[in-house]
Each structure stands twice: as structure tokens, then as C-alpha cells.
Amino acid sequence: MIGPVEPALLTAWVGYYRALGVERFLLAFHFTEHACPERRHAVQAAYREAGVVPEAVSVGPWHEHTNTRLRDLLGTRSGRAGTCWPTPMSSTPSPCRCPR
């Protein structure tokens, strides 16, 4: 999940992982209603230019459930719903014991 980051940071991040062989990105973007519209458009242009198609883009207030909703959406789209996503120390998902 990504908010209104610096477009150059997003471009560098995608480039770094592409250089490592990552071909598919499961990203969700959330922009609060207070986010600068110019920044939102610049971030959207950056991910389009990088060839990234986000799984979700949401705009509105940031509520307690926003992270959970977007995380669960990404988990479902990845085929890992109900599991904790792998960390750098583990490449195997485990049954989810994460707080929900």
C-alpha cells in the first residue's frame, strides 16, 4: 500500500525490483482527501510510466480499516488470502496470526 510518495522514489523503487527480476507488482494506492491533487496525479503518472497497473486506487479519509481492507484485497489477488505474507527471512507463507 502506497500513499502520496515522491514520484521519483516510486520510480526508483520499481526500477530496483525490476532489476532483481520482479515482473509483477501487487500495489494499492490510497490518497487522503487532504493529499495534494498535483502529487496524486504525479504518482499516478509515475506508476503508469513504470508500467505498473495498481490493484486498487482509493481516495478518501484514512480510517482504521483502510489498511486492513487494502491488505486483504491484495492478499486475495495474490492467492495468499488468510496467510501472512512472506518476510525477507521466510519465503513460505504461514497461517495468519497477524492482528486483524
Tab-separated table of N, CA and C in Angstrom:
chain	number	residue	atom	x	y	z
A	1	MET	N	0.851	-1.162	0.000
A	1	MET	CA	0.000	0.000	0.000
A	1	MET	C	0.894	1.221	0.000
A	2	ILE	N	0.551	2.121	-0.843
A	2	ILE	CA	1.388	3.294	-1.027
A	2	ILE	C	0.507	4.533	-1.010
A	3	GLY	N	0.997	5.551	-0.355
A	3	GLY	CA	0.297	6.826	-0.311
A	3	GLY	C	0.956	7.811	-1.268
A	4	PRO	N	0.797	9.088	-1.009
A	4	PRO	CA	1.332	10.105	-1.924
A	4	PRO	C	2.844	10.296	-1.756
A	5	VAL	N	3.621	9.318	-2.196
A	5	VAL	CA	5.077	9.372	-2.096
A	5	VAL	C	5.654	10.270	-3.169
A	6	GLU	N	6.930	10.539	-3.048
A	6	GLU	CA	7.625	11.268	-4.098
A	6	GLU	C	7.629	10.397	-5.355
A	7	PRO	N	7.192	10.911	-6.491
A	7	PRO	CA	7.182	10.107	-7.712
A	7	PRO	C	8.547	9.509	-8.051
A	8	ALA	N	9.622	10.255	-7.817
A	8	ALA	CA	10.966	9.745	-8.113
A	8	ALA	C	11.300	8.536	-7.230
A	9	LEU	N	10.829	8.542	-5.995
A	9	LEU	CA	11.052	7.405	-5.096
A	9	LEU	C	10.320	6.169	-5.617
A	10	LEU	N	9.087	6.341	-6.048
A	10	LEU	CA	8.320	5.225	-6.599
A	10	LEU	C	9.007	4.673	-7.850
A	11	THR	N	9.466	5.550	-8.719
A	11	THR	CA	10.150	5.129	-9.939
A	11	THR	C	11.422	4.350	-9.601
A	12	ALA	N	12.202	4.852	-8.652
A	12	ALA	CA	13.438	4.166	-8.245
A	12	ALA	C	13.133	2.814	-7.616
A	13	TRP	N	12.087	2.751	-6.794
A	13	TRP	CA	11.700	1.508	-6.124
A	13	TRP	C	11.302	0.444	-7.146
A	14	VAL	N	10.466	0.816	-8.105
A	14	VAL	CA	10.050	-0.128	-9.144
A	14	VAL	C	11.272	-0.561	-9.962
A	15	GLY	N	12.129	0.374	-10.318
A	15	GLY	CA	13.324	0.044	-11.092
A	15	GLY	C	14.245	-0.916	-10.359
A	16	TYR	N	14.408	-0.711	-9.061
A	16	TYR	CA	15.251	-1.578	-8.245
A	16	TYR	C	14.730	-3.013	-8.285
A	17	TYR	N	13.434	-3.172	-8.045
A	17	TYR	CA	12.873	-4.522	-8.018
A	17	TYR	C	12.790	-5.144	-9.418
A	18	ARG	N	12.595	-4.342	-10.426
A	18	ARG	CA	12.617	-4.874	-11.795
A	18	ARG	C	14.012	-5.408	-12.113
A	19	ALA	N	15.051	-4.697	-11.668
A	19	ALA	CA	16.429	-5.148	-11.896
A	19	ALA	C	16.703	-6.479	-11.197
A	20	LEU	N	15.967	-6.756	-10.121
A	20	LEU	CA	16.105	-8.032	-9.413
A	20	LEU	C	15.263	-9.137	-10.042
A	21	GLY	N	14.486	-8.793	-11.065
A	21	GLY	CA	13.701	-9.795	-11.765
A	21	GLY	C	12.221	-9.797	-11.443
A	22	VAL	N	11.760	-8.868	-10.618
A	22	VAL	CA	10.331	-8.804	-10.301
A	22	VAL	C	9.584	-8.299	-11.527
A	23	GLU	N	8.590	-9.053	-11.936
A	23	GLU	CA	7.816	-8.681	-13.117
A	23	GLU	C	6.421	-8.192	-12.775
A	24	ARG	N	5.896	-8.619	-11.631
A	24	ARG	CA	4.526	-8.261	-11.264
A	24	ARG	C	4.519	-7.583	-9.903
A	25	PHE	N	3.824	-6.486	-9.827
A	25	PHE	CA	3.695	-5.749	-8.577
A	25	PHE	C	2.233	-5.755	-8.163
A	26	LEU	N	1.964	-6.119	-6.923
A	26	LEU	CA	0.613	-6.039	-6.368
A	26	LEU	C	0.585	-4.822	-5.448
A	27	LEU	N	0.155	-3.721	-5.997
A	27	LEU	CA	0.166	-2.462	-5.251
A	27	LEU	C	-1.233	-1.891	-5.137
A	28	ALA	N	-1.468	-1.268	-4.007
A	28	ALA	CA	-2.689	-0.494	-3.800
A	28	ALA	C	-2.251	0.898	-3.371
A	29	PHE	N	-2.889	1.876	-3.913
A	29	PHE	CA	-2.590	3.263	-3.566
A	29	PHE	C	-3.776	3.851	-2.824
A	30	HIS	N	-3.476	4.622	-1.779
A	30	HIS	CA	-4.535	5.348	-1.078
A	30	HIS	C	-4.098	6.801	-0.948
A	31	PHE	N	-4.990	7.682	-1.340
A	31	PHE	CA	-4.749	9.115	-1.226
A	31	PHE	C	-5.860	9.704	-0.371
A	32	THR	N	-5.479	10.359	0.700
A	32	THR	CA	-6.495	11.006	1.519
A	32	THR	C	-7.045	12.213	0.776
A	33	GLU	N	-8.179	12.683	1.235
A	33	GLU	CA	-8.768	13.852	0.587
A	33	GLU	C	-7.896	15.085	0.792
A	34	HIS	N	-6.954	15.028	1.750
A	34	HIS	CA	-6.066	16.164	2.006
A	34	HIS	C	-4.795	16.107	1.165
A	35	ALA	N	-4.579	14.991	0.461
A	35	ALA	CA	-3.381	14.867	-0.372
A	35	ALA	C	-3.453	15.879	-1.514
A	36	CYS	N	-2.350	16.467	-1.801
A	36	CYS	CA	-2.265	17.448	-2.877
A	36	CYS	C	-2.640	16.784	-4.203
A	37	PRO	N	-3.620	17.317	-4.924
A	37	PRO	CA	-4.024	16.706	-6.203
A	37	PRO	C	-2.874	16.596	-7.204
A	38	GLU	N	-1.993	17.590	-7.212
A	38	GLU	CA	-0.863	17.537	-8.133
A	38	GLU	C	0.045	16.358	-7.801
A	39	ARG	N	0.261	16.080	-6.487
A	39	ARG	CA	1.087	14.940	-6.082
A	39	ARG	C	0.410	13.640	-6.489
A	40	ARG	N	-0.890	13.538	-6.262
A	40	ARG	CA	-1.616	12.326	-6.637
A	40	ARG	C	-1.471	12.060	-8.133
A	41	HIS	N	-1.648	13.091	-8.944
A	41	HIS	CA	-1.526	12.928	-10.400
A	41	HIS	C	-0.093	12.568	-10.796
A	42	ALA	N	0.890	13.143	-10.101
A	42	ALA	CA	2.290	12.830	-10.405
A	42	ALA	C	2.613	11.376	-10.046
A	43	VAL	N	2.093	10.889	-8.932
A	43	VAL	CA	2.306	9.489	-8.536
A	43	VAL	C	1.621	8.570	-9.543
A	44	GLN	N	0.402	8.908	-9.926
A	44	GLN	CA	-0.307	8.091	-10.910
A	44	GLN	C	0.440	8.072	-12.246
A	45	ALA	N	0.988	9.193	-12.662
A	45	ALA	CA	1.765	9.234	-13.905
A	45	ALA	C	3.025	8.381	-13.763
A	46	ALA	N	3.662	8.416	-12.582
A	46	ALA	CA	4.891	7.641	-12.363
A	46	ALA	C	4.617	6.148	-12.448
A	47	TYR	N	3.518	5.669	-11.845
A	47	TYR	CA	3.300	4.228	-11.936
A	47	TYR	C	2.862	3.817	-13.335
A	48	ARG	N	2.157	4.677	-14.042
A	48	ARG	CA	1.804	4.352	-15.435
A	48	ARG	C	3.059	4.286	-16.313
A	49	GLU	N	3.941	5.274	-16.141
A	49	GLU	CA	5.183	5.301	-16.922
A	49	GLU	C	6.062	4.099	-16.617
A	50	ALA	N	5.983	3.576	-15.387
A	50	ALA	CA	6.771	2.404	-14.993
A	50	ALA	C	6.103	1.102	-15.440
A	51	GLY	N	4.917	1.204	-16.026
A	51	GLY	CA	4.216	0.011	-16.490
A	51	GLY	C	3.549	-0.770	-15.377
A	52	VAL	N	3.265	-0.108	-14.269
A	52	VAL	CA	2.617	-0.751	-13.129
A	52	VAL	C	1.127	-0.457	-13.176
A	53	VAL	N	0.338	-1.507	-13.070
A	53	VAL	CA	-1.113	-1.358	-13.001
A	53	VAL	C	-1.521	-1.691	-11.565
A	54	PRO	N	-1.946	-0.690	-10.792
A	54	PRO	CA	-2.301	-0.970	-9.396
A	54	PRO	C	-3.543	-1.847	-9.288
A	55	GLU	N	-3.577	-2.652	-8.254
A	55	GLU	CA	-4.746	-3.488	-7.985
A	55	GLU	C	-5.901	-2.640	-7.473
A	56	ALA	N	-5.582	-1.536	-6.821
A	56	ALA	CA	-6.630	-0.657	-6.288
A	56	ALA	C	-6.062	0.740	-6.106
A	57	VAL	N	-6.919	1.713	-6.317
A	57	VAL	CA	-6.610	3.109	-6.004
A	57	VAL	C	-7.814	3.617	-5.233
A	58	SER	N	-7.568	4.034	-3.997
A	58	SER	CA	-8.680	4.557	-3.204
A	58	SER	C	-8.372	5.989	-2.812
A	59	VAL	N	-9.414	6.784	-2.771
A	59	VAL	CA	-9.300	8.187	-2.395
A	59	VAL	C	-10.373	8.459	-1.362
A	60	GLY	N	-9.986	9.076	-0.273
A	60	GLY	CA	-10.950	9.405	0.772
A	60	GLY	C	-10.267	9.462	2.116
A	61	PRO	N	-11.052	9.544	3.166
A	61	PRO	CA	-10.468	9.616	4.503
A	61	PRO	C	-9.719	8.328	4.839
A	62	TRP	N	-8.710	8.462	5.680
A	62	TRP	CA	-7.951	7.309	6.140
A	62	TRP	C	-8.590	6.836	7.436
A	63	HIS	N	-9.290	5.712	7.373
A	63	HIS	CA	-9.936	5.139	8.548
A	63	HIS	C	-9.113	3.980	9.064
A	64	GLU	N	-9.403	3.537	10.273
A	64	GLU	CA	-8.684	2.417	10.872
A	64	GLU	C	-8.734	1.174	9.996
A	65	HIS	N	-9.806	0.974	9.267
A	65	HIS	CA	-9.969	-0.236	8.462
A	65	HIS	C	-9.348	-0.126	7.060
A	66	THR	N	-8.829	1.029	6.692
A	66	THR	CA	-8.321	1.212	5.329
A	66	THR	C	-7.166	0.248	5.038
A	67	ASN	N	-6.164	0.181	5.928
A	67	ASN	CA	-5.041	-0.737	5.706
A	67	ASN	C	-5.522	-2.175	5.609
A	68	THR	N	-6.399	-2.572	6.521
A	68	THR	CA	-6.895	-3.953	6.539
A	68	THR	C	-7.629	-4.279	5.247
A	69	ARG	N	-8.492	-3.387	4.822
A	69	ARG	CA	-9.275	-3.620	3.600
A	69	ARG	C	-8.358	-3.756	2.380
A	70	LEU	N	-7.397	-2.859	2.248
A	70	LEU	CA	-6.494	-2.913	1.105
A	70	LEU	C	-5.555	-4.121	1.197
A	71	ARG	N	-5.068	-4.437	2.400
A	71	ARG	CA	-4.207	-5.614	2.574
A	71	ARG	C	-4.952	-6.881	2.202
A	72	ASP	N	-6.197	-7.002	2.658
A	72	ASP	CA	-6.978	-8.197	2.342
A	72	ASP	C	-7.262	-8.300	0.846
A	73	LEU	N	-7.512	-7.177	0.200
A	73	LEU	CA	-7.720	-7.178	-1.248
A	73	LEU	C	-6.469	-7.679	-1.959
A	74	LEU	N	-5.304	-7.173	-1.563
A	74	LEU	CA	-4.057	-7.608	-2.186
A	74	LEU	C	-3.783	-9.081	-1.904
A	75	GLY	N	-4.102	-9.533	-0.680
A	75	GLY	CA	-3.923	-10.943	-0.343
A	75	GLY	C	-4.787	-11.837	-1.213
A	76	THR	N	-6.024	-11.432	-1.428
A	76	THR	CA	-6.925	-12.207	-2.274
A	76	THR	C	-6.416	-12.250	-3.711
A	77	ARG	N	-5.980	-11.125	-4.209
A	77	ARG	CA	-5.499	-11.062	-5.596
A	77	ARG	C	-4.188	-11.821	-5.780
A	78	SER	N	-3.426	-11.967	-4.692
A	78	SER	CA	-2.156	-12.690	-4.790
A	78	SER	C	-2.332	-14.189	-4.641
A	79	GLY	N	-3.524	-14.606	-4.185
A	79	GLY	CA	-3.741	-16.024	-3.914
A	79	GLY	C	-3.291	-16.422	-2.528
A	80	ARG	N	-2.957	-15.471	-1.686
A	80	ARG	CA	-2.465	-15.758	-0.343
A	80	ARG	C	-3.435	-15.283	0.741
A	81	ALA	N	-4.686	-15.209	0.415
A	81	ALA	CA	-5.670	-14.761	1.408
A	81	ALA	C	-5.609	-15.675	2.619
A	82	GLY	N	-5.623	-15.084	3.808
A	82	GLY	CA	-5.612	-15.860	5.043
A	82	GLY	C	-4.232	-16.304	5.477
A	83	THR	N	-3.178	-15.857	4.780
A	83	THR	CA	-1.825	-16.188	5.196
A	83	THR	C	-1.073	-14.904	5.454
A	84	CYS	N	-0.060	-14.998	6.274
A	84	CYS	CA	0.838	-13.858	6.441
A	84	CYS	C	1.771	-13.855	5.248
A	85	TRP	N	2.038	-12.726	4.727
A	85	TRP	CA	2.894	-12.653	3.548
A	85	TRP	C	4.320	-12.932	3.957
A	86	PRO	N	5.107	-13.537	3.060
A	86	PRO	CA	6.496	-13.854	3.399
A	86	PRO	C	7.275	-12.596	3.747
A	87	THR	N	8.205	-12.754	4.651
A	87	THR	CA	9.121	-11.678	5.012
A	87	THR	C	10.461	-12.010	4.380
A	88	PRO	N	11.414	-11.086	4.389
A	88	PRO	CA	12.720	-11.412	3.812
A	88	PRO	C	13.366	-12.643	4.454
A	89	MET	N	13.001	-12.973	5.690
A	89	MET	CA	13.587	-14.117	6.378
A	89	MET	C	12.877	-15.423	6.026
A	90	SER	N	11.703	-15.367	5.429
A	90	SER	CA	10.928	-16.572	5.144
A	90	SER	C	10.238	-16.421	3.811
A	91	SER	N	10.419	-17.397	2.942
A	91	SER	CA	9.763	-17.327	1.649
A	91	SER	C	8.478	-18.128	1.621
A	92	THR	N	8.118	-18.715	2.751
A	92	THR	CA	6.921	-19.538	2.811
A	92	THR	C	5.868	-18.849	3.672
A	93	PRO	N	4.661	-18.624	3.141
A	93	PRO	CA	3.620	-18.010	3.959
A	93	PRO	C	3.190	-18.984	5.053
A	94	SER	N	2.805	-18.440	6.171
A	94	SER	CA	2.340	-19.260	7.279
A	94	SER	C	0.885	-18.902	7.562
A	95	PRO	N	0.167	-19.799	8.289
A	95	PRO	CA	-1.196	-19.426	8.659
A	95	PRO	C	-1.182	-18.083	9.377
A	96	CYS	N	-2.130	-17.252	9.060
A	96	CYS	CA	-2.110	-15.889	9.576
A	96	CYS	C	-2.369	-15.840	11.070
A	97	ARG	N	-1.429	-15.257	11.754
A	97	ARG	CA	-1.593	-14.959	13.173
A	97	ARG	C	-1.479	-13.452	13.387
A	98	CYS	N	-1.531	-12.741	12.265
A	98	CYS	CA	-1.408	-11.289	12.315
A	98	CYS	C	-2.659	-10.702	12.932
A	99	PRO	N	-2.531	-9.636	13.706
A	99	PRO	CA	-3.730	-8.988	14.220
A	99	PRO	C	-4.555	-8.438	13.077
A	100	ARG	N	-5.824	-8.580	13.159
A	100	ARG	CA	-6.711	-8.076	12.096
A	100	ARG	C	-7.515	-6.921	12.618
